[in-house]
PDB file of N, CA and C in Angstrom:
ATOM      1  N   MET A  17       0.817  -1.180   0.000  1.00  0.00           N
ATOM      2  CA  MET A  17       0.000   0.000   0.000  1.00  0.00           C
ATOM      3  C   MET A  17       0.872   1.259   0.000  1.00  0.00           C
ATOM      4  N   ILE A  18       1.922   1.243   0.796  1.00  0.00           N
ATOM      5  CA  ILE A  18       2.783   2.419   0.898  1.00  0.00           C
ATOM      6  C   ILE A  18       3.459   2.706  -0.439  1.00  0.00           C
ATOM      7  N   ASN A  19       4.007   1.694  -1.062  1.00  0.00           N
ATOM      8  CA  ASN A  19       4.670   1.891  -2.359  1.00  0.00           C
ATOM      9  C   ASN A  19       3.683   2.369  -3.421  1.00  0.00           C
ATOM     10  N   LYS A  20       2.456   1.872  -3.371  1.00  0.00           N
ATOM     11  CA  LYS A  20       1.432   2.304  -4.322  1.00  0.00           C
ATOM     12  C   LYS A  20       1.134   3.793  -4.127  1.00  0.00           C
ATOM     13  N   GLN A  21       1.022   4.234  -2.872  1.00  0.00           N
ATOM     14  CA  GLN A  21       0.794   5.644  -2.569  1.00  0.00           C
ATOM     15  C   GLN A  21       1.966   6.494  -3.063  1.00  0.00           C
ATOM     16  N   LEU A  22       3.171   6.024  -2.828  1.00  0.00           N
ATOM     17  CA  LEU A  22       4.365   6.779  -3.237  1.00  0.00           C
ATOM     18  C   LEU A  22       4.461   6.886  -4.751  1.00  0.00           C
ATOM     19  N   ASP A  23       4.125   5.809  -5.448  1.00  0.00           N
ATOM     20  CA  ASP A  23       4.183   5.819  -6.911  1.00  0.00           C
ATOM     21  C   ASP A  23       3.221   6.840  -7.510  1.00  0.00           C
ATOM     22  N   ALA A  24       2.132   7.129  -6.805  1.00  0.00           N
ATOM     23  CA  ALA A  24       1.131   8.063  -7.312  1.00  0.00           C
ATOM     24  C   ALA A  24       1.540   9.529  -7.100  1.00  0.00           C
ATOM     25  N   LEU A  25       2.582   9.766  -6.315  1.00  0.00           N
ATOM     26  CA  LEU A  25       3.021  11.130  -6.021  1.00  0.00           C
ATOM     27  C   LEU A  25       3.951  11.672  -7.104  1.00  0.00           C
ATOM     28  N   THR A  26       3.901  12.970  -7.302  1.00  0.00           N
ATOM     29  CA  THR A  26       4.851  13.647  -8.167  1.00  0.00           C
ATOM     30  C   THR A  26       5.837  14.368  -7.246  1.00  0.00           C
ATOM     31  N   LEU A  27       7.020  13.801  -7.118  1.00  0.00           N
ATOM     32  CA  LEU A  27       8.007  14.333  -6.186  1.00  0.00           C
ATOM     33  C   LEU A  27       9.136  15.030  -6.921  1.00  0.00           C
ATOM     34  N   LYS A  28       9.667  16.096  -6.332  1.00  0.00           N
ATOM     35  CA  LYS A  28      10.794  16.816  -6.923  1.00  0.00           C
ATOM     36  C   LYS A  28      12.107  16.073  -6.701  1.00  0.00           C
ATOM     37  N   HIS A  29      12.171  15.307  -5.603  1.00  0.00           N
ATOM     38  CA  HIS A  29      13.399  14.611  -5.249  1.00  0.00           C
ATOM     39  C   HIS A  29      13.111  13.137  -4.998  1.00  0.00           C
ATOM     40  N   LYS A  30      14.138  12.329  -5.154  1.00  0.00           N
ATOM     41  CA  LYS A  30      14.039  10.905  -4.892  1.00  0.00           C
ATOM     42  C   LYS A  30      13.902  10.689  -3.376  1.00  0.00           C
ATOM     43  N   ILE A  31      13.132   9.685  -2.995  1.00  0.00           N
ATOM     44  CA  ILE A  31      12.985   9.345  -1.584  1.00  0.00           C
ATOM     45  C   ILE A  31      14.251   8.624  -1.124  1.00  0.00           C
ATOM     46  N   HIS A  32      14.818   9.098  -0.023  1.00  0.00           N
ATOM     47  CA  HIS A  32      16.035   8.470   0.506  1.00  0.00           C
ATOM     48  C   HIS A  32      15.755   7.027   0.914  1.00  0.00           C
ATOM     49  N   SER A  33      16.738   6.186   0.761  1.00  0.00           N
ATOM     50  CA  SER A  33      16.572   4.766   1.089  1.00  0.00           C
ATOM     51  C   SER A  33      16.323   4.543   2.578  1.00  0.00           C
ATOM     52  N   ASP A  34      16.745   5.488   3.415  1.00  0.00           N
ATOM     53  CA  ASP A  34      16.532   5.331   4.860  1.00  0.00           C
ATOM     54  C   ASP A  34      15.356   6.174   5.374  1.00  0.00           C
ATOM     55  N   ALA A  35      14.510   6.653   4.472  1.00  0.00           N
ATOM     56  CA  ALA A  35      13.370   7.484   4.864  1.00  0.00           C
ATOM     57  C   ALA A  35      12.343   6.662   5.645  1.00  0.00           C
ATOM     58  N   ILE A  36      11.710   7.284   6.605  1.00  0.00           N
ATOM     59  CA  ILE A  36      10.633   6.642   7.355  1.00  0.00           C
ATOM     60  C   ILE A  36       9.372   6.748   6.510  1.00  0.00           C
ATOM     61  N   LEU A  37       8.789   5.605   6.186  1.00  0.00           N
ATOM     62  CA  LEU A  37       7.623   5.579   5.307  1.00  0.00           C
ATOM     63  C   LEU A  37       6.314   5.340   6.048  1.00  0.00           C
ATOM     64  N   MET A  38       6.408   4.875   7.289  1.00  0.00           N
ATOM     65  CA  MET A  38       5.197   4.557   8.028  1.00  0.00           C
ATOM     66  C   MET A  38       5.452   4.739   9.519  1.00  0.00           C
ATOM     67  N   ASN A  39       4.420   5.172  10.227  1.00  0.00           N
ATOM     68  CA  ASN A  39       4.463   5.266  11.681  1.00  0.00           C
ATOM     69  C   ASN A  39       3.326   4.452  12.262  1.00  0.00           C
ATOM     70  N   SER A  40       3.525   4.008  13.466  1.00  0.00           N
ATOM     71  CA  SER A  40       2.501   3.275  14.179  1.00  0.00           C
ATOM     72  C   SER A  40       2.206   4.013  15.477  1.00  0.00           C
ATOM     73  N   PHE A  41       0.942   4.090  15.843  1.00  0.00           N
ATOM     74  CA  PHE A  41       0.538   4.787  17.054  1.00  0.00           C
ATOM     75  C   PHE A  41      -0.230   3.845  17.957  1.00  0.00           C
ATOM     76  N   VAL A  42      -0.017   3.971  19.240  1.00  0.00           N
ATOM     77  CA  VAL A  42      -0.822   3.263  20.232  1.00  0.00           C
ATOM     78  C   VAL A  42      -1.633   4.329  20.955  1.00  0.00           C
ATOM     79  N   ILE A  43      -2.932   4.193  20.918  1.00  0.00           N
ATOM     80  CA  ILE A  43      -3.834   5.150  21.558  1.00  0.00           C
ATOM     81  C   ILE A  43      -4.366   4.508  22.832  1.00  0.00           C
ATOM     82  N   GLY A  44      -4.229   5.200  23.933  1.00  0.00           N
ATOM     83  CA  GLY A  44      -4.718   4.655  25.192  1.00  0.00           C
ATOM     84  C   GLY A  44      -4.603   5.671  26.307  1.00  0.00           C
ATOM     85  N   SER A  45      -4.831   5.219  27.496  1.00  0.00           N
ATOM     86  CA  SER A  45      -4.704   6.047  28.688  1.00  0.00           C
ATOM     87  C   SER A  45      -4.443   5.112  29.854  1.00  0.00           C
ATOM     88  N   ASP A  46      -4.328   5.679  31.052  1.00  0.00           N
ATOM     89  CA  ASP A  46      -4.092   4.823  32.205  1.00  0.00           C
ATOM     90  C   ASP A  46      -5.391   4.143  32.643  1.00  0.00           C
ATOM     91  N   GLY A  47      -5.257   3.165  33.512  1.00  0.00           N
ATOM     92  CA  GLY A  47      -6.416   2.402  33.963  1.00  0.00           C
ATOM     93  C   GLY A  47      -7.458   3.257  34.657  1.00  0.00           C
ATOM     94  N   GLU A  48      -7.031   4.295  35.357  1.00  0.00           N
ATOM     95  CA  GLU A  48      -7.966   5.172  36.075  1.00  0.00           C
ATOM     96  C   GLU A  48      -8.920   5.870  35.110  1.00  0.00           C
ATOM     97  N   PHE A  49      -8.416   6.239  33.939  1.00  0.00           N
ATOM     98  CA  PHE A  49      -9.241   6.917  32.929  1.00  0.00           C
ATOM     99  C   PHE A  49     -10.412   6.029  32.502  1.00  0.00           C
ATOM    100  N   PHE A  50     -10.145   4.742  32.309  1.00  0.00           N
ATOM    101  CA  PHE A  50     -11.161   3.818  31.814  1.00  0.00           C
ATOM    102  C   PHE A  50     -11.987   3.191  32.936  1.00  0.00           C
ATOM    103  N   LYS A  51     -11.562   3.357  34.178  1.00  0.00           N
ATOM    104  CA  LYS A  51     -12.253   2.737  35.315  1.00  0.00           C
ATOM    105  C   LYS A  51     -13.708   3.215  35.371  1.00  0.00           C
ATOM    106  N   GLY A  52     -14.619   2.271  35.356  1.00  0.00           N
ATOM    107  CA  GLY A  52     -16.040   2.583  35.432  1.00  0.00           C
ATOM    108  C   GLY A  52     -16.647   3.077  34.126  1.00  0.00           C
ATOM    109  N   MET A  53     -15.839   3.230  33.086  1.00  0.00           N
ATOM    110  CA  MET A  53     -16.355   3.701  31.794  1.00  0.00           C
ATOM    111  C   MET A  53     -17.087   2.556  31.091  1.00  0.00           C
ATOM    112  N   ARG A  54     -18.248   2.852  30.602  1.00  0.00           N
ATOM    113  CA  ARG A  54     -19.017   1.829  29.881  1.00  0.00           C
ATOM    114  C   ARG A  54     -18.430   1.618  28.485  1.00  0.00           C
ATOM    115  N   ALA A  55     -18.834   0.523  27.868  1.00  0.00           N
ATOM    116  CA  ALA A  55     -18.311   0.163  26.546  1.00  0.00           C
ATOM    117  C   ALA A  55     -18.546   1.266  25.527  1.00  0.00           C
ATOM    118  N   TRP A  56     -19.730   1.918  25.551  1.00  0.00           N
ATOM    119  CA  TRP A  56     -20.013   2.979  24.578  1.00  0.00           C
ATOM    120  C   TRP A  56     -19.091   4.172  24.790  1.00  0.00           C
ATOM    121  N   GLY A  57     -18.683   4.435  26.037  1.00  0.00           N
ATOM    122  CA  GLY A  57     -17.753   5.525  26.318  1.00  0.00           C
ATOM    123  C   GLY A  57     -16.371   5.219  25.768  1.00  0.00           C
ATOM    124  N   GLN A  58     -15.946   3.962  25.935  1.00  0.00           N
ATOM    125  CA  GLN A  58     -14.665   3.548  25.370  1.00  0.00           C
ATOM    126  C   GLN A  58     -14.701   3.635  23.850  1.00  0.00           C
ATOM    127  N   HIS A  59     -15.808   3.191  23.279  1.00  0.00           N
ATOM    128  CA  HIS A  59     -15.962   3.245  21.824  1.00  0.00           C
ATOM    129  C   HIS A  59     -15.844   4.691  21.337  1.00  0.00           C
ATOM    130  N   ALA A  60     -16.520   5.609  22.019  1.00  0.00           N
ATOM    131  CA  ALA A  60     -16.468   7.031  21.634  1.00  0.00           C
ATOM    132  C   ALA A  60     -15.047   7.575  21.754  1.00  0.00           C
ATOM    133  N   PHE A  61     -14.328   7.193  22.810  1.00  0.00           N
ATOM    134  CA  PHE A  61     -12.945   7.639  22.995  1.00  0.00           C
ATOM    135  C   PHE A  61     -12.076   7.215  21.814  1.00  0.00           C
ATOM    136  N   PHE A  62     -12.167   5.957  21.419  1.00  0.00           N
ATOM    137  CA  PHE A  62     -11.339   5.456  20.322  1.00  0.00           C
ATOM    138  C   PHE A  62     -11.794   6.004  18.973  1.00  0.00           C
ATOM    139  N   GLU A  63     -13.095   6.208  18.793  1.00  0.00           N
ATOM    140  CA  GLU A  63     -13.599   6.827  17.558  1.00  0.00           C
ATOM    141  C   GLU A  63     -13.035   8.242  17.414  1.00  0.00           C
ATOM    142  N   ASN A  64     -13.096   9.024  18.476  1.00  0.00           N
ATOM    143  CA  ASN A  64     -12.586  10.399  18.445  1.00  0.00           C
ATOM    144  C   ASN A  64     -11.084  10.428  18.227  1.00  0.00           C
ATOM    145  N   SER A  65     -10.368   9.515  18.856  1.00  0.00           N
ATOM    146  CA  SER A  65      -8.919   9.455  18.688  1.00  0.00           C
ATOM    147  C   SER A  65      -8.546   9.110  17.249  1.00  0.00           C
ATOM    148  N   THR A  66      -9.257   8.146  16.689  1.00  0.00           N
ATOM    149  CA  THR A  66      -8.994   7.749  15.304  1.00  0.00           C
ATOM    150  C   THR A  66      -9.340   8.885  14.349  1.00  0.00           C
ATOM    151  N   ARG A  67     -10.431   9.583  14.612  1.00  0.00           N
ATOM    152  CA  ARG A  67     -10.823  10.720  13.777  1.00  0.00           C
ATOM    153  C   ARG A  67      -9.735  11.802  13.790  1.00  0.00           C
ATOM    154  N   PHE A  68      -9.131  12.027  14.960  1.00  0.00           N
ATOM    155  CA  PHE A  68      -8.042  13.004  15.068  1.00  0.00           C
ATOM    156  C   PHE A  68      -6.914  12.651  14.100  1.00  0.00           C
ATOM    157  N   PHE A  69      -6.495  11.389  14.092  1.00  0.00           N
ATOM    158  CA  PHE A  69      -5.407  10.974  13.207  1.00  0.00           C
ATOM    159  C   PHE A  69      -5.815  11.042  11.742  1.00  0.00           C
ATOM    160  N   MET A  70      -7.077  10.714  11.428  1.00  0.00           N
ATOM    161  CA  MET A  70      -7.546  10.804  10.042  1.00  0.00           C
ATOM    162  C   MET A  70      -7.532  12.245   9.559  1.00  0.00           C
ATOM    163  N   GLU A  71      -7.944  13.181  10.425  1.00  0.00           N
ATOM    164  CA  GLU A  71      -7.933  14.594  10.037  1.00  0.00           C
ATOM    165  C   GLU A  71      -6.507  15.117   9.900  1.00  0.00           C
ATOM    166  N   LYS A  72      -5.610  14.648  10.724  1.00  0.00           N
ATOM    167  CA  LYS A  72      -4.225  15.116  10.701  1.00  0.00           C
ATOM    168  C   LYS A  72      -3.438  14.543   9.513  1.00  0.00           C
ATOM    169  N   TYR A  73      -3.627  13.239   9.231  1.00  0.00           N
ATOM    170  CA  TYR A  73      -2.813  12.576   8.215  1.00  0.00           C
ATOM    171  C   TYR A  73      -3.578  12.183   6.956  1.00  0.00           C
ATOM    172  N   GLY A  74      -4.896  12.293   6.968  1.00  0.00           N
ATOM    173  CA  GLY A  74      -5.702  11.936   5.803  1.00  0.00           C
ATOM    174  C   GLY A  74      -6.204  10.508   5.875  1.00  0.00           C
ATOM    175  N   TYR A  75      -7.490  10.340   5.609  1.00  0.00           N
ATOM    176  CA  TYR A  75      -8.118   9.016   5.654  1.00  0.00           C
ATOM    177  C   TYR A  75      -7.396   8.024   4.743  1.00  0.00           C
ATOM    178  N   GLU A  76      -7.004   8.511   3.566  1.00  0.00           N
ATOM    179  CA  GLU A  76      -6.374   7.625   2.579  1.00  0.00           C
ATOM    180  C   GLU A  76      -5.016   7.110   3.047  1.00  0.00           C
ATOM    181  N   ASN A  77      -4.456   7.707   4.077  1.00  0.00           N
ATOM    182  CA  ASN A  77      -3.152   7.290   4.593  1.00  0.00           C
ATOM    183  C   ASN A  77      -3.257   6.425   5.843  1.00  0.00           C
ATOM    184  N   MET A  78      -4.459   6.060   6.210  1.00  0.00           N
ATOM    185  CA  MET A  78      -4.672   5.271   7.426  1.00  0.00           C
ATOM    186  C   MET A  78      -4.822   3.794   7.096  1.00  0.00           C
ATOM    187  N   LEU A  79      -4.296   2.971   7.968  1.00  0.00           N
ATOM    188  CA  LEU A  79      -4.532   1.532   7.912  1.00  0.00           C
ATOM    189  C   LEU A  79      -5.533   1.201   9.018  1.00  0.00           C
ATOM    190  N   PRO A  80      -6.194   0.063   8.932  1.00  0.00           N
ATOM    191  CA  PRO A  80      -7.188  -0.272   9.963  1.00  0.00           C
ATOM    192  C   PRO A  80      -6.595  -0.263  11.371  1.00  0.00           C
ATOM    193  N   ALA A  81      -7.397   0.194  12.309  1.00  0.00           N
ATOM    194  CA  ALA A  81      -7.005   0.199  13.717  1.00  0.00           C
ATOM    195  C   ALA A  81      -7.811  -0.870  14.452  1.00  0.00           C
ATOM    196  N   VAL A  82      -7.207  -1.453  15.453  1.00  0.00           N
ATOM    197  CA  VAL A  82      -7.859  -2.492  16.238  1.00  0.00           C
ATOM    198  C   VAL A  82      -7.792  -2.091  17.702  1.00  0.00           C
ATOM    199  N   VAL A  83      -8.925  -2.160  18.385  1.00  0.00           N
ATOM    200  CA  VAL A  83      -8.962  -1.869  19.817  1.00  0.00           C
ATOM    201  C   VAL A  83      -8.776  -3.191  20.567  1.00  0.00           C
ATOM    202  N   HIS A  84      -7.824  -3.192  21.477  1.00  0.00           N
ATOM    203  CA  HIS A  84      -7.551  -4.377  22.298  1.00  0.00           C
ATOM    204  C   HIS A  84      -8.151  -4.163  23.685  1.00  0.00           C
ATOM    205  N   VAL A  85      -9.073  -5.021  24.072  1.00  0.00           N
ATOM    206  CA  VAL A  85      -9.678  -4.931  25.401  1.00  0.00           C
ATOM    207  C   VAL A  85      -9.381  -6.182  26.218  1.00  0.00           C
ATOM    208  N   ASP A  86      -8.470  -7.008  25.722  1.00  0.00           N
ATOM    209  CA  ASP A  86      -8.148  -8.258  26.395  1.00  0.00           C
ATOM    210  C   ASP A  86      -7.015  -8.107  27.412  1.00  0.00           C
ATOM    211  N   GLU A  87      -6.589  -6.865  27.651  1.00  0.00           N
ATOM    212  CA  GLU A  87      -5.519  -6.629  28.610  1.00  0.00           C
ATOM    213  C   GLU A  87      -6.048  -5.721  29.714  1.00  0.00           C
ATOM    214  N   THR A  88      -5.207  -5.331  30.627  1.00  0.00           N
ATOM    215  CA  THR A  88      -5.628  -4.530  31.769  1.00  0.00           C
ATOM    216  C   THR A  88      -6.250  -3.207  31.345  1.00  0.00           C
ATOM    217  N   THR A  89      -5.631  -2.515  30.391  1.00  0.00           N
ATOM    218  CA  THR A  89      -6.112  -1.220  29.947  1.00  0.00           C
ATOM    219  C   THR A  89      -6.411  -1.256  28.453  1.00  0.00           C
ATOM    220  N   PRO A  90      -7.613  -0.867  28.024  1.00  0.00           N
ATOM    221  CA  PRO A  90      -7.925  -0.849  26.582  1.00  0.00           C
ATOM    222  C   PRO A  90      -6.974   0.062  25.828  1.00  0.00           C
ATOM    223  N   HIS A  91      -6.623  -0.358  24.622  1.00  0.00           N
ATOM    224  CA  HIS A  91      -5.756   0.461  23.771  1.00  0.00           C
ATOM    225  C   HIS A  91      -5.994   0.085  22.317  1.00  0.00           C
ATOM    226  N   SER A  92      -5.564   0.963  21.437  1.00  0.00           N
ATOM    227  CA  SER A  92      -5.751   0.760  20.009  1.00  0.00           C
ATOM    228  C   SER A  92      -4.410   0.835  19.310  1.00  0.00           C
ATOM    229  N   ARG A  93      -4.230   0.054  18.260  1.00  0.00           N
ATOM    230  CA  ARG A  93      -3.025   0.108  17.435  1.00  0.00           C
ATOM    231  C   ARG A  93      -3.436   0.183  15.995  1.00  0.00           C
TER     232      ARG A  93
END
């Protein structure tokens, strides 16, 4: 996907071989933040967080995010 996106760009300079082409983010908070929060509240938190990244970097540049609730504190990657 990344190479396909890059091929579609009109660049003035060649991309360096050591250039960073992708970043990964973990969205979360401490356990106290989520304590007592209902599932819909957690869903809204992750929806808003994902929307922030889509507005900042563009929807077309996003890969699917997954919320993990199988650990002590919910988080998204």
